[in-house]
Each structure stands twice: as structure tokens, then as C-alpha cells.
Short mmCIF file of C-alpha atoms in Angstrom, two decimals:
data_model
loop_
_atom_site.label_atom_id
_atom_site.label_comp_id
_atom_site.label_asym_id
_atom_site.label_seq_id
_atom_site.Cartn_x
_atom_site.Cartn_y
_atom_site.Cartn_z
CA MET A 1 -35.43 16.47 -11.68
CA SER A 2 -34.00 15.61 -8.16
CA HIS A 3 -31.01 13.61 -7.66
CA GLY A 4 -31.40 13.01 -4.03
CA PRO A 5 -29.19 15.08 -1.65
CA ALA A 6 -25.90 14.77 -3.48
CA THR A 7 -25.13 12.65 -6.40
CA GLY A 8 -22.40 12.45 -8.91
CA ALA A 9 -23.17 12.38 -12.39
CA ASP A 10 -24.08 8.72 -12.49
CA GLY A 11 -26.38 8.89 -9.43
CA ARG A 12 -24.12 7.52 -7.04
CA SER A 13 -22.10 9.09 -4.31
CA PRO A 14 -18.81 10.33 -5.56
CA THR A 15 -15.53 10.40 -3.92
CA LEU A 16 -14.81 13.63 -2.51
CA PRO A 17 -11.91 15.59 -1.86
CA PHE A 18 -10.44 15.19 1.80
CA GLY A 19 -12.01 17.75 4.09
CA VAL A 20 -14.83 18.40 1.85
CA ARG A 21 -18.21 17.89 3.88
CA LEU A 22 -21.96 16.98 2.94
CA ARG A 23 -24.70 17.54 5.47
CA PRO A 24 -27.88 16.29 4.81
CA MET A 25 -30.48 18.92 6.15
CA THR A 26 -33.36 18.00 7.97
CA MET A 27 -36.71 19.43 6.15
CA HIS A 28 -39.75 19.97 8.17
CA ALA A 29 -42.73 19.68 5.83
CA ASP A 30 -46.56 20.45 6.26
CA ASP A 31 -49.34 21.74 4.50
CA ARG A 32 -47.86 25.49 4.90
CA GLY A 33 -44.59 24.31 3.41
CA VAL A 34 -41.14 23.70 4.73
CA PHE A 35 -39.01 24.58 7.38
CA THR A 36 -35.27 23.58 7.77
CA GLU A 37 -32.47 24.68 9.94
CA VAL A 38 -29.21 25.30 7.71
CA PHE A 39 -26.56 26.14 10.65
CA ARG A 40 -26.07 25.24 13.95
CA ARG A 41 -22.85 26.29 15.38
CA GLU A 42 -22.01 23.20 16.97
CA TRP A 43 -22.70 21.46 13.78
CA ASP A 44 -19.41 20.20 12.34
CA THR A 45 -19.46 21.88 9.53
CA GLY A 46 -16.10 23.04 8.98
CA ILE A 47 -16.93 26.71 9.69
CA ASP A 48 -17.25 29.66 11.83
CA PRO A 49 -19.34 32.18 9.57
CA VAL A 50 -18.10 35.75 9.86
CA GLN A 51 -20.62 36.61 6.51
CA TRP A 52 -23.18 35.11 4.81
CA ASN A 53 -24.32 35.55 1.06
CA LEU A 54 -26.97 35.08 -1.26
CA VAL A 55 -26.84 34.39 -4.49
CA ARG A 56 -29.17 34.37 -7.85
CA SER A 57 -28.46 32.74 -11.16
CA GLN A 58 -29.87 32.24 -14.19
CA ALA A 59 -30.22 28.77 -16.05
CA GLY A 60 -27.03 28.04 -17.70
CA VAL A 61 -24.99 29.94 -15.88
CA LEU A 62 -21.38 28.80 -14.31
CA ARG A 63 -19.33 30.28 -11.98
CA GLY A 64 -15.88 29.58 -11.12
CA VAL A 65 -13.29 27.86 -11.31
CA HIS A 66 -11.94 29.47 -7.84
CA VAL A 67 -9.75 28.32 -5.10
CA HIS A 68 -9.20 29.91 -1.72
CA PRO A 69 -6.32 29.95 -0.22
CA ARG A 70 -7.46 30.96 3.10
CA HIS A 71 -11.04 30.68 3.36
CA THR A 72 -13.68 27.96 3.90
CA ASP A 73 -17.04 28.09 2.19
CA TYR A 74 -20.25 26.45 3.59
CA LEU A 75 -23.13 26.80 0.87
CA MET A 76 -26.60 25.44 0.29
CA ILE A 77 -28.33 25.10 -2.87
CA VAL A 78 -31.74 26.11 -1.64
CA ALA A 79 -33.68 26.84 -4.70
CA GLY A 80 -33.25 25.17 -8.16
CA MET A 81 -30.29 22.71 -9.46
CA ALA A 82 -26.62 22.96 -9.94
CA THR A 83 -23.92 20.63 -10.48
CA ILE A 84 -20.48 21.54 -8.11
CA GLY A 85 -17.00 20.15 -9.67
CA LEU A 86 -14.17 20.18 -7.31
CA ARG A 87 -10.33 19.53 -7.73
CA ASP A 88 -7.91 19.01 -4.66
CA LEU A 89 -5.22 21.29 -5.20
CA ARG A 90 -3.44 20.73 -1.58
CA THR A 91 0.26 19.23 -2.25
CA GLY A 92 -0.25 17.83 1.71
CA SER A 93 -3.99 16.28 0.92
CA PRO A 94 -4.32 12.37 1.16
CA THR A 95 -6.67 13.10 -1.94
CA ALA A 96 -4.40 15.82 -3.98
CA GLY A 97 -5.27 15.81 -7.29
CA ILE A 98 -8.80 14.09 -7.24
CA ALA A 99 -11.71 15.42 -9.06
CA ALA A 100 -15.37 15.12 -8.62
CA THR A 101 -18.93 16.56 -9.51
CA LEU A 102 -21.92 16.47 -7.56
CA THR A 103 -25.31 17.41 -8.21
CA VAL A 104 -27.57 19.23 -5.63
CA ASP A 105 -30.91 20.61 -5.74
CA GLY A 106 -33.33 22.71 -3.42
CA GLU A 107 -35.76 19.86 -3.22
CA ARG A 108 -33.40 17.83 -1.06
CA LEU A 109 -30.93 20.41 1.16
CA VAL A 110 -27.58 19.15 1.77
CA GLY A 111 -25.03 21.62 3.39
CA LEU A 112 -21.72 21.80 1.74
CA THR A 113 -18.24 22.53 3.23
CA ILE A 114 -15.49 23.68 0.88
CA PRO A 115 -12.21 23.86 2.32
CA PRO A 116 -9.19 26.11 1.20
CA GLY A 117 -7.02 24.72 -1.78
CA VAL A 118 -10.09 23.08 -3.00
CA ALA A 119 -10.98 24.69 -6.47
CA HIS A 120 -14.84 24.95 -7.17
CA GLY A 121 -17.42 25.97 -9.79
CA PHE A 122 -20.66 25.80 -9.91
CA LEU A 123 -23.16 25.12 -13.50
CA PHE A 124 -26.78 25.80 -12.44
CA HIS A 125 -29.42 23.58 -14.91
CA GLU A 126 -31.94 26.00 -14.00
CA PRO A 127 -32.64 29.01 -12.39
CA ALA A 128 -31.43 29.00 -8.64
CA LEU A 129 -30.64 30.52 -5.46
CA HIS A 130 -27.93 29.81 -2.85
CA VAL A 131 -26.93 30.92 0.13
CA TYR A 132 -23.11 30.68 1.27
CA ALA A 133 -21.43 31.25 4.63
CA VAL A 134 -17.55 32.39 4.77
CA SER A 135 -14.70 32.06 7.40
CA HIS A 136 -13.14 35.06 6.75
CA TYR A 137 -13.92 38.14 4.86
CA TRP A 138 -13.73 38.67 1.07
CA ASP A 139 -10.19 39.57 -0.05
CA THR A 140 -8.64 39.89 -3.43
CA ASP A 141 -5.47 37.68 -2.45
CA ASP A 142 -7.98 34.81 -1.26
CA GLU A 143 -9.79 34.61 -4.53
CA LEU A 144 -7.68 32.79 -7.20
CA GLY A 145 -9.33 31.45 -10.29
CA CYS A 146 -8.84 29.57 -13.36
CA HIS A 147 -10.67 28.21 -16.77
CA TRP A 148 -13.64 26.10 -16.13
CA SER A 149 -12.77 24.35 -19.29
CA ASP A 150 -9.13 23.99 -18.37
CA PRO A 151 -8.67 19.95 -19.19
CA GLY A 152 -6.30 19.53 -16.51
CA LEU A 153 -8.67 20.25 -13.56
CA GLY A 154 -10.28 17.08 -14.62
CA ILE A 155 -14.01 18.45 -14.15
CA GLU A 156 -16.56 16.70 -16.14
CA TRP A 157 -19.31 19.40 -16.27
CA PRO A 158 -22.56 17.78 -18.09
CA MET A 159 -23.24 20.63 -20.27
CA ALA A 160 -21.63 23.79 -21.77
CA PRO A 161 -22.18 26.85 -20.07
CA ALA A 162 -24.69 29.34 -21.47
CA ALA A 163 -22.80 32.51 -19.50
CA VAL A 164 -19.93 32.62 -17.47
CA SER A 165 -18.89 35.99 -16.30
CA PRO A 166 -16.19 38.24 -18.33
CA ARG A 167 -13.41 37.93 -14.97
CA ASP A 168 -14.14 34.08 -15.44
CA ALA A 169 -14.27 33.54 -19.17
CA ALA A 170 -10.48 35.49 -19.09
CA ALA A 171 -9.26 33.09 -16.24
CA GLY A 172 -5.86 31.78 -16.82
CA SER A 173 -4.60 28.22 -16.80
CA LEU A 174 -5.08 25.50 -13.75
CA SER A 175 -1.34 25.57 -13.65
CA GLU A 176 -1.57 29.31 -13.29
CA MET A 177 -3.70 29.28 -10.65
CA VAL A 178 -1.74 26.34 -8.90
CA ALA A 179 1.57 28.50 -9.14
CA ARG A 180 -0.19 31.23 -7.43
CA LEU A 181 -1.71 28.96 -4.59
CA GLY A 182 1.64 27.18 -3.62
CA PRO A 183 2.78 29.66 -0.92
CA PHE A 184 -0.35 28.95 0.74
CA GLN A 185 -0.18 25.36 0.61
CA PRO A 186 -0.53 23.63 3.96
CA ILE A 187 2.74 21.61 3.95
CA GLY A 188 3.09 20.06 7.94
CA ARG A 189 -0.38 21.63 8.82
CA ASP A 190 -3.71 19.77 9.16
CA VAL A 191 -5.37 20.70 5.47
CA ARG A 192 -8.89 20.26 6.50
#
């Protein structure tokens, strides 16, 4: 089942946190298969990648919810389908507090940029593969998390997860995560 490039739970385009970017990819198909450019430096993705990663997830897996004080993610579901939950935790953002979900799949590729301060989680409907780039190398201080079901997130997941990592299952509350994020808030700076 395909929902289009990226849709909310109701099948329409959701209102996204400020700085979250969706870039539909041009897929060139012929009888051999499909070729798609997934990144060009001159595209307005909001990221200059230092590292690319590949993640394979089983059906029902939920990854997150995480937030990064410093780094930007640029990602794409290349096979399978996922619901991505987002919550803007930036106090200086014009969309502070907004929550959204979007459904993306490998049939209609979309590049998604998630800036620092936007919490995010991924719930995979079926076996899936996604690639993502980061603007900074991995650092434990840039990897905060809260429990995926915290009601304060306002994220409406379409189903309960079948599997969550021990780290994500033991994650604290949204308020604890926000307190840890506090020193990194972009007060007086551009929140993109």
C-alpha cells in the first residue's frame, strides 16, 4: 500500500515542524528497474553530510523517540513503509510544540530532513530499509531520548510496536528529555 510521497494518517500532507523538509525524488524507471538520485550538495536539504548509514528494520519495529541537540538528519525509506513521528521541542521555533506523523515508503522516494531539536521516531509497518546522513559524527551527548508512548509527545502512532530496543524501552519521560535539551536551545539563533 502506498500513501504517496509523504502523507499524514488521514492521507493528506501534514503540517510539519519548522525546518523539517520533504523532497520528493525523481525516479527514472525502465524495464531494467529504477534509478534515483538521492542527494546532491546543491539541493536545499539543510545538511552537509559527514556520514551515511544504512538501517534494516523488521515489521513492527519502533526506533526512537530521539532528539539531537546538534546534528541534522537527512533520511529516506528506500524499501518498505514507515510512519515517522515528529515533535518540535525548540522553544524559539515558530512551530514549537507541534506534533505530526507522516507515512513514507520505498515506492515513492522522499528525502526528509530533520533539524536539531525536533524529536523523531520511526514505526515500520513492514520489513524496511532506510538510509540516512548526519551533519555531525555520532556522539552520546547528541543522542537524547524519551519513551515512544509518552502522551506529552502528541504523536499518534497507527499501531503498537512489536519490538523496541532495550534502550528505547527504558527511555525516560518527555519532560526529562526536554530538560536535558534545554542548554542546547537555539535562543537568539536561527532554529533551522
